[in-house]
Amino acid sequence: PSANTTAQARGTLLGAALGDALGARFEGEDVVGGPSLVAHDRAAEPLRYTDDTAQTIVLARHLVQRRDRAPVDEDALATDLARAWQAEPWRGYGAGSRQVLELVAAGVPWPEATRACFGGHGSYGNGAAMRVAALALIATSLTHAAQLADRTAKVTHAHQHGREGAELQACAVFLALHSDPVRPLDRDHYLDELSRALPSTSWHGRIDQIRAMPPTASPSYAASLLGNDATAIRSVPMALHSFLRYPDHPAEAIRYAIRAGGDTDTIASMAGALAGARTGIHGLPVTWLERLENADRIRALADRLAPRIPRTR
Ligand code: R7I
Ligand code: MG
Ligand code: MG
Ligand code: MG
């Protein structure tokens, strides 16, 4: 792998982990005031990550372990996720995911387990979207990224929105990873490509709202339009917008996402993965990386996946 692909793989996974770990403290708060974020930002205590990163690690490790075989095995992934939940149930899992993984751990096949929650239609939470970043590293095209994302999403999220949110985020990371770093990111082109990658109309309105957002929109104004909760359709767009606000500055994209309140760890994690994919690890603050729990393990997983990033330029 070139130095650049290694840096970008690291930026992707560590950007996701940093957004999660920094946002975790504020998850569920309506509005996050600047001063409390600044204090947290500058503090010295370790940055602990949550279920978002725990599951991102599971997925990255799954891809590393399967090497030359088909990259995703649904049954094995469901088992891997269930084991991770059993080992660390205190990471802050969503209620639906917890219920599914508990059933899988008890031996229920995932297709049944995923339909046990939310009245049979399955979860439309953002739990499948928040863990997909590593897929973008091995995908060979936008279509491939979407296909892989859907296969990983459905083991916990049966609802179409839960699955499509994962597709959108995987495609968005793929495009960020393969964007030309020396030119300013072409926002309209980026959003056009995403619209084309997502055939379902329920997401096109969201993408159009991102496009129409005034350049100076405050985080709370953006959240009032795009949403900031733990459902996929009301969080992935906010993460995309945060990234597009600061495509070359992961720390700013993460701070913006956190200031929007709501599902801060998850939205900041998705925004961090996007910006980190584009800038590479050199765009991430060293002071944050030094405080991040298990940063070495996450970096090592990125290094195993970096050689699999296809050359597109
Ligand atoms: O998707 P999931 O793993 O949640 C991820 C979130 C992130 O914020 C993590 O940081 C962690 O804190 O949890 O777990 P789910 O419980 O399946 O979905 C998340 C939330 O979306 C649920 O708790 C519900 O509030 C909402 N939700 C639904 N509500 C009603 N009907 C998801 N699906 C439904 C539904 O079908
Ligand atoms: Mg979390
Ligand atoms: Mg939580
Ligand atoms: Mg969250």
Short mmCIF file of C-alpha atoms and ligand atoms in Angstrom, two decimals:
data_model
loop_
_atom_site.label_atom_id
_atom_site.label_comp_id
_atom_site.label_asym_id
_atom_site.label_seq_id
_atom_site.Cartn_x
_atom_site.Cartn_y
_atom_site.Cartn_z
CA PRO A 1 0.00 0.00 0.00
CA SER A 2 1.14 3.54 -0.61
CA ALA A 3 1.72 5.80 2.37
CA ASN A 4 -1.44 7.58 1.36
CA THR A 5 -3.75 4.55 1.38
CA THR A 6 -2.43 3.56 4.81
CA ALA A 7 -3.02 7.08 6.10
CA GLN A 8 -6.55 7.09 4.68
CA ALA A 9 -7.46 3.67 6.11
CA ARG A 10 -6.25 4.88 9.50
CA GLY A 11 -8.11 8.17 9.09
CA THR A 12 -11.33 6.32 8.29
CA LEU A 13 -11.40 3.99 11.29
CA LEU A 14 -9.79 6.37 13.78
CA GLY A 15 -12.01 9.23 12.60
CA ALA A 16 -15.04 7.04 13.34
CA ALA A 17 -13.70 6.09 16.78
CA LEU A 18 -12.81 9.68 17.72
CA GLY A 19 -16.22 11.04 16.76
CA ASP A 20 -17.88 8.32 18.81
CA ALA A 21 -15.60 8.74 21.83
CA LEU A 22 -15.85 12.54 21.85
CA GLY A 23 -19.59 12.58 21.24
CA ALA A 24 -20.47 9.90 23.79
CA ARG A 25 -20.53 12.26 26.75
CA PHE A 26 -23.29 14.36 25.14
CA GLU A 27 -25.49 11.61 23.66
CA GLY A 28 -29.17 12.51 24.15
CA GLU A 29 -28.61 16.20 25.02
CA ASP A 30 -30.83 18.54 23.00
CA VAL A 31 -28.24 21.22 22.40
CA VAL A 32 -24.56 20.98 23.23
CA GLY A 33 -23.14 24.32 24.31
CA GLY A 34 -19.78 25.42 22.95
CA PRO A 35 -18.07 25.78 26.37
CA SER A 36 -18.80 22.23 27.60
CA LEU A 37 -17.54 20.84 24.30
CA VAL A 38 -14.40 22.97 24.41
CA ALA A 39 -13.68 21.80 27.97
CA HIS A 40 -14.15 18.15 27.01
CA ASP A 41 -12.09 18.68 23.87
CA ARG A 42 -9.12 20.00 25.87
CA ALA A 43 -9.37 17.66 28.86
CA ALA A 44 -6.76 14.98 29.44
CA GLU A 45 -8.86 11.99 30.47
CA PRO A 46 -9.03 8.93 28.21
CA LEU A 47 -11.58 8.97 25.40
CA ARG A 48 -13.71 5.87 25.77
CA TYR A 49 -15.65 4.69 22.77
CA THR A 50 -19.12 3.10 22.72
CA ASP A 51 -21.04 0.42 20.80
CA ASP A 52 -20.54 2.39 17.56
CA THR A 53 -16.80 1.74 17.57
CA ALA A 54 -17.09 -1.69 19.20
CA GLN A 55 -19.19 -2.77 16.20
CA THR A 56 -16.96 -0.95 13.70
CA ILE A 57 -14.07 -3.00 15.10
CA VAL A 58 -16.06 -6.25 14.79
CA LEU A 59 -16.80 -5.51 11.14
CA ALA A 60 -13.20 -4.50 10.36
CA ARG A 61 -11.89 -7.64 12.03
CA HIS A 62 -14.43 -9.75 10.12
CA LEU A 63 -13.05 -8.37 6.84
CA VAL A 64 -9.45 -8.94 7.91
CA GLN A 65 -10.10 -12.52 8.99
CA ARG A 66 -11.98 -13.49 5.83
CA ARG A 67 -9.18 -12.23 3.58
CA ASP A 68 -9.60 -13.99 0.21
CA ARG A 69 -13.02 -15.44 0.83
CA ALA A 70 -16.25 -13.56 0.15
CA PRO A 71 -15.76 -10.51 2.38
CA VAL A 72 -19.02 -10.80 4.31
CA ASP A 73 -20.55 -13.93 5.80
CA GLU A 74 -23.85 -12.96 7.39
CA ASP A 75 -24.07 -15.86 9.85
CA ALA A 76 -20.50 -15.40 11.06
CA LEU A 77 -20.94 -11.62 11.33
CA ALA A 78 -24.12 -12.02 13.40
CA THR A 79 -22.22 -14.34 15.74
CA ASP A 80 -19.23 -11.97 15.94
CA LEU A 81 -21.53 -9.06 16.83
CA ALA A 82 -23.36 -11.13 19.43
CA ARG A 83 -20.06 -12.15 21.04
CA ALA A 84 -18.87 -8.55 21.18
CA TRP A 85 -22.13 -7.53 22.86
CA GLN A 86 -21.84 -10.40 25.36
CA ALA A 87 -18.26 -9.44 26.20
CA GLU A 88 -19.04 -5.72 26.67
CA PRO A 89 -22.78 -5.22 27.15
CA TRP A 90 -22.08 -1.87 28.89
CA ARG A 91 -20.91 -0.10 25.72
CA GLY A 92 -24.32 1.58 25.26
CA TYR A 93 -26.07 -0.57 22.66
CA GLY A 94 -29.47 0.51 21.31
CA ALA A 95 -32.47 -1.36 22.71
CA GLY A 96 -33.31 -3.08 19.42
CA SER A 97 -29.74 -4.20 18.71
CA ARG A 98 -29.40 -5.46 22.25
CA GLN A 99 -32.55 -7.54 21.85
CA VAL A 100 -31.42 -8.99 18.50
CA LEU A 101 -27.92 -9.82 19.69
CA GLU A 102 -29.21 -11.39 22.88
CA LEU A 103 -31.40 -13.72 20.78
CA VAL A 104 -28.53 -14.54 18.38
CA ALA A 105 -26.28 -15.29 21.36
CA ALA A 106 -28.98 -17.69 22.60
CA GLY A 107 -28.94 -19.52 19.25
CA VAL A 108 -31.85 -17.90 17.39
CA PRO A 109 -30.99 -17.45 13.67
CA TRP A 110 -30.53 -13.74 12.81
CA PRO A 111 -33.35 -13.62 10.22
CA GLU A 112 -35.80 -14.49 12.99
CA ALA A 113 -34.07 -12.47 15.69
CA THR A 114 -34.15 -9.23 13.64
CA ARG A 115 -37.90 -9.48 13.23
CA ALA A 116 -38.53 -9.98 16.92
CA CYS A 117 -38.14 -6.27 17.68
CA PHE A 118 -40.37 -3.29 16.85
CA GLY A 119 -43.52 -5.20 16.06
CA GLY A 120 -42.06 -7.51 13.41
CA HIS A 121 -40.81 -5.03 10.78
CA GLY A 122 -37.36 -4.79 12.32
CA SER A 123 -35.26 -1.82 13.41
CA TYR A 124 -34.81 1.38 11.44
CA GLY A 125 -32.16 2.57 13.91
CA ASN A 126 -28.76 3.89 12.81
CA GLY A 127 -26.85 0.94 14.33
CA ALA A 128 -26.09 -0.64 10.96
CA ALA A 129 -24.98 2.66 9.40
CA MET A 130 -22.65 3.59 12.25
CA ARG A 131 -20.47 0.48 11.86
CA VAL A 132 -19.86 0.29 8.06
CA ALA A 133 -16.75 2.45 7.57
CA ALA A 134 -14.34 -0.47 6.99
CA LEU A 135 -16.45 -1.73 4.08
CA ALA A 136 -15.58 1.39 2.10
CA LEU A 137 -11.90 0.39 2.28
CA ILE A 138 -12.37 -2.90 0.44
CA ALA A 139 -15.24 -1.94 -1.90
CA THR A 140 -14.31 -1.81 -5.58
CA SER A 141 -17.17 0.50 -6.64
CA LEU A 142 -20.11 2.44 -5.27
CA THR A 143 -22.45 -0.41 -6.14
CA HIS A 144 -20.15 -2.84 -4.36
CA ALA A 145 -20.06 -0.62 -1.27
CA ALA A 146 -23.86 -0.54 -1.19
CA GLN A 147 -24.16 -4.31 -1.65
CA LEU A 148 -21.68 -5.08 1.12
CA ALA A 149 -23.37 -2.59 3.43
CA ASP A 150 -26.76 -4.17 2.91
CA ARG A 151 -25.37 -7.62 3.69
CA THR A 152 -23.86 -6.41 6.97
CA ALA A 153 -26.89 -4.31 7.92
CA LYS A 154 -29.59 -6.92 7.63
CA VAL A 155 -28.14 -9.16 10.36
CA THR A 156 -29.45 -6.66 12.94
CA HIS A 157 -31.62 -4.18 11.00
CA ALA A 158 -34.43 -5.75 9.00
CA HIS A 159 -36.25 -2.49 8.21
CA GLN A 160 -35.48 -0.99 4.81
CA HIS A 161 -34.46 2.35 6.32
CA GLY A 162 -31.96 0.75 8.68
CA ARG A 163 -30.39 -1.07 5.74
CA GLU A 164 -30.42 1.89 3.33
CA GLY A 165 -28.86 4.15 5.94
CA ALA A 166 -25.94 1.72 6.04
CA GLU A 167 -25.74 1.74 2.24
CA LEU A 168 -25.71 5.54 2.14
CA GLN A 169 -22.97 5.84 4.76
CA ALA A 170 -20.80 3.14 3.11
CA CYS A 171 -21.17 4.85 -0.29
CA ALA A 172 -20.42 8.24 1.26
CA VAL A 173 -17.20 6.95 2.88
CA PHE A 174 -16.22 5.28 -0.41
CA LEU A 175 -16.63 8.58 -2.31
CA ALA A 176 -14.71 10.51 0.37
CA LEU A 177 -11.89 7.97 0.28
CA HIS A 178 -11.58 8.20 -3.50
CA SER A 179 -12.05 11.96 -3.78
CA ASP A 180 -9.11 13.97 -5.10
CA PRO A 181 -7.46 15.44 -2.00
CA VAL A 182 -5.74 18.29 -3.83
CA ARG A 183 -8.99 19.72 -5.21
CA PRO A 184 -11.82 21.16 -3.12
CA LEU A 185 -14.56 18.56 -2.71
CA ASP A 186 -17.30 19.13 -5.27
CA ARG A 187 -20.35 19.06 -3.00
CA ASP A 188 -22.98 18.92 -5.75
CA HIS A 189 -21.20 16.17 -7.63
CA TYR A 190 -20.73 14.22 -4.38
CA LEU A 191 -24.45 14.45 -3.57
CA ASP A 192 -25.43 13.56 -7.16
CA GLU A 193 -23.36 10.38 -6.96
CA LEU A 194 -24.99 9.46 -3.67
CA SER A 195 -28.47 10.04 -5.07
CA ARG A 196 -27.68 7.75 -7.95
CA ALA A 197 -26.27 5.07 -5.64
CA LEU A 198 -29.49 5.04 -3.59
CA PRO A 199 -32.40 4.11 -5.81
CA SER A 200 -35.01 4.54 -3.08
CA THR A 201 -36.83 7.85 -3.12
CA SER A 202 -37.14 8.19 0.66
CA TRP A 203 -33.48 9.34 0.81
CA HIS A 204 -33.54 11.70 -2.16
CA GLY A 205 -35.51 14.34 -0.28
CA ARG A 206 -32.89 14.23 2.48
CA ILE A 207 -30.05 14.59 0.02
CA ASP A 208 -31.83 17.57 -1.57
CA GLN A 209 -32.21 19.16 1.87
CA ILE A 210 -28.46 18.85 2.44
CA ARG A 211 -27.86 20.46 -0.95
CA ALA A 212 -30.17 23.37 -0.10
CA MET A 213 -28.67 24.00 3.35
CA PRO A 214 -27.28 27.55 3.65
CA PRO A 215 -23.47 27.51 3.99
CA THR A 216 -23.70 29.26 7.35
CA ALA A 217 -26.37 26.96 8.87
CA SER A 218 -25.81 26.47 12.59
CA PRO A 219 -25.67 22.90 13.92
CA SER A 220 -29.04 23.27 15.67
CA TYR A 221 -30.70 24.74 12.58
CA ALA A 222 -29.34 21.87 10.45
CA ALA A 223 -30.55 19.37 13.04
CA SER A 224 -34.02 20.92 13.02
CA LEU A 225 -34.24 20.19 9.29
CA LEU A 226 -32.28 16.94 8.96
CA GLY A 227 -32.89 15.37 12.36
CA ASN A 228 -30.40 14.17 14.98
CA ASP A 229 -31.90 11.08 16.57
CA ALA A 230 -30.97 7.38 16.61
CA THR A 231 -32.99 6.47 13.53
CA ALA A 232 -31.03 6.04 10.29
CA ILE A 233 -33.06 8.49 8.24
CA ARG A 234 -32.71 11.22 10.89
CA SER A 235 -28.96 10.84 11.51
CA VAL A 236 -27.02 9.77 8.41
CA PRO A 237 -28.01 12.99 6.55
CA MET A 238 -26.84 15.13 9.49
CA ALA A 239 -23.48 13.30 9.45
CA LEU A 240 -23.15 13.89 5.70
CA HIS A 241 -23.94 17.56 6.14
CA SER A 242 -21.37 17.89 8.96
CA PHE A 243 -18.72 16.36 6.69
CA LEU A 244 -19.66 18.54 3.72
CA ARG A 245 -19.39 21.60 5.97
CA TYR A 246 -15.77 20.71 6.83
CA PRO A 247 -14.57 18.09 4.33
CA ASP A 248 -10.90 18.85 4.95
CA HIS A 249 -11.08 19.31 8.70
CA PRO A 250 -12.22 16.20 10.61
CA ALA A 251 -12.02 17.87 14.03
CA GLU A 252 -14.36 20.64 12.88
CA ALA A 253 -16.75 18.16 11.25
CA ILE A 254 -16.84 16.19 14.52
CA ARG A 255 -17.37 19.31 16.67
CA TYR A 256 -20.15 20.54 14.38
CA ALA A 257 -21.91 17.15 14.56
CA ILE A 258 -21.68 17.11 18.36
CA ARG A 259 -23.00 20.66 18.70
CA ALA A 260 -26.13 19.57 16.84
CA GLY A 261 -27.07 17.47 19.90
CA GLY A 262 -29.18 14.31 19.91
CA ASP A 263 -27.34 11.15 18.86
CA THR A 264 -24.00 12.93 19.17
CA ASP A 265 -21.67 9.93 19.36
CA THR A 266 -23.15 8.28 16.30
CA ILE A 267 -23.50 11.35 14.10
CA ALA A 268 -19.99 12.53 15.02
CA SER A 269 -18.64 9.03 14.40
CA MET A 270 -20.11 8.89 10.91
CA ALA A 271 -18.91 12.45 10.15
CA GLY A 272 -15.44 11.58 11.52
CA ALA A 273 -15.19 8.50 9.30
CA LEU A 274 -16.09 10.59 6.24
CA ALA A 275 -13.64 13.42 6.91
CA GLY A 276 -10.91 11.05 8.12
CA ALA A 277 -11.26 8.99 4.93
CA ARG A 278 -10.60 12.09 2.85
CA THR A 279 -7.76 13.71 4.82
CA GLY A 280 -6.17 10.57 6.25
CA ILE A 281 -4.89 10.24 9.80
CA HIS A 282 -2.80 13.43 9.45
CA GLY A 283 -6.05 15.41 9.58
CA LEU A 284 -6.89 14.04 13.05
CA PRO A 285 -5.66 15.91 16.14
CA VAL A 286 -2.75 14.11 17.82
CA THR A 287 -4.00 15.20 21.23
CA TRP A 288 -7.26 13.29 20.61
CA LEU A 289 -5.52 10.20 19.21
CA GLU A 290 -3.29 10.02 22.29
CA ARG A 291 -6.36 9.87 24.54
CA LEU A 292 -8.32 7.34 22.46
CA GLU A 293 -9.00 3.92 23.97
CA ASN A 294 -7.46 1.05 21.96
CA ALA A 295 -6.11 3.40 19.29
CA ASP A 296 -3.27 0.96 18.54
CA ARG A 297 -5.66 -1.90 17.84
CA ILE A 298 -7.81 0.23 15.59
CA ARG A 299 -4.74 1.50 13.73
CA ALA A 300 -3.50 -2.09 13.26
CA LEU A 301 -6.85 -3.14 11.74
CA ALA A 302 -6.69 -0.18 9.35
CA ASP A 303 -3.19 -1.23 8.31
CA ARG A 304 -4.42 -4.73 7.46
CA LEU A 305 -7.20 -3.32 5.28
CA ALA A 306 -5.18 -0.55 3.58
CA PRO A 307 -3.62 -2.85 0.94
CA ARG A 308 -7.12 -3.74 -0.21
CA ILE A 309 -8.11 -0.18 -1.12
CA PRO A 310 -8.49 -0.32 -4.92
CA ARG A 311 -6.66 2.22 -7.04
CA THR A 312 -9.13 4.47 -8.78
CA ARG A 313 -6.97 7.46 -9.61
O1 R7I B 1 -29.83 0.92 15.67
P1 R7I B 1 -29.35 0.64 17.04
O2 R7I B 1 -28.21 -0.25 17.20
O3 R7I B 1 -29.04 2.00 17.77
C1 R7I B 1 -27.86 2.67 17.64
C2 R7I B 1 -27.84 3.75 18.66
C3 R7I B 1 -26.67 4.67 18.51
O4 R7I B 1 -27.03 5.93 18.99
C4 R7I B 1 -25.63 4.06 19.41
O5 R7I B 1 -24.71 5.02 19.85
C5 R7I B 1 -26.45 3.48 20.55
O6 R7I B 1 -26.68 4.40 21.58
O7 R7I B 1 -27.71 3.14 19.96
O8 R7I B 1 -30.52 0.15 17.98
P2 R7I B 1 -32.10 0.21 17.81
O9 R7I B 1 -32.63 0.21 19.20
O10 R7I B 1 -32.53 -0.88 16.89
O11 R7I B 1 -32.45 1.60 17.11
C6 R7I B 1 -32.16 2.83 17.74
C7 R7I B 1 -33.42 3.57 18.13
O12 R7I B 1 -34.17 3.90 16.96
C8 R7I B 1 -34.39 2.74 18.96
O13 R7I B 1 -34.01 2.66 20.31
C9 R7I B 1 -35.69 3.50 18.72
O14 R7I B 1 -35.73 4.69 19.48
C10 R7I B 1 -35.55 3.87 17.25
N1 R7I B 1 -36.21 2.85 16.40
C11 R7I B 1 -37.52 2.63 16.31
N2 R7I B 1 -38.55 3.19 16.95
C12 R7I B 1 -39.79 2.76 16.65
N3 R7I B 1 -40.02 1.78 15.74
C13 R7I B 1 -35.59 2.00 15.56
N4 R7I B 1 -36.49 1.20 14.91
C14 R7I B 1 -37.70 1.58 15.36
C15 R7I B 1 -39.02 1.16 15.06
O15 R7I B 1 -39.27 0.27 14.24
MG MG B 2 -22.99 4.60 20.97
MG MG B 3 -25.74 4.86 23.48
MG MG B 4 -25.36 7.00 19.52
#
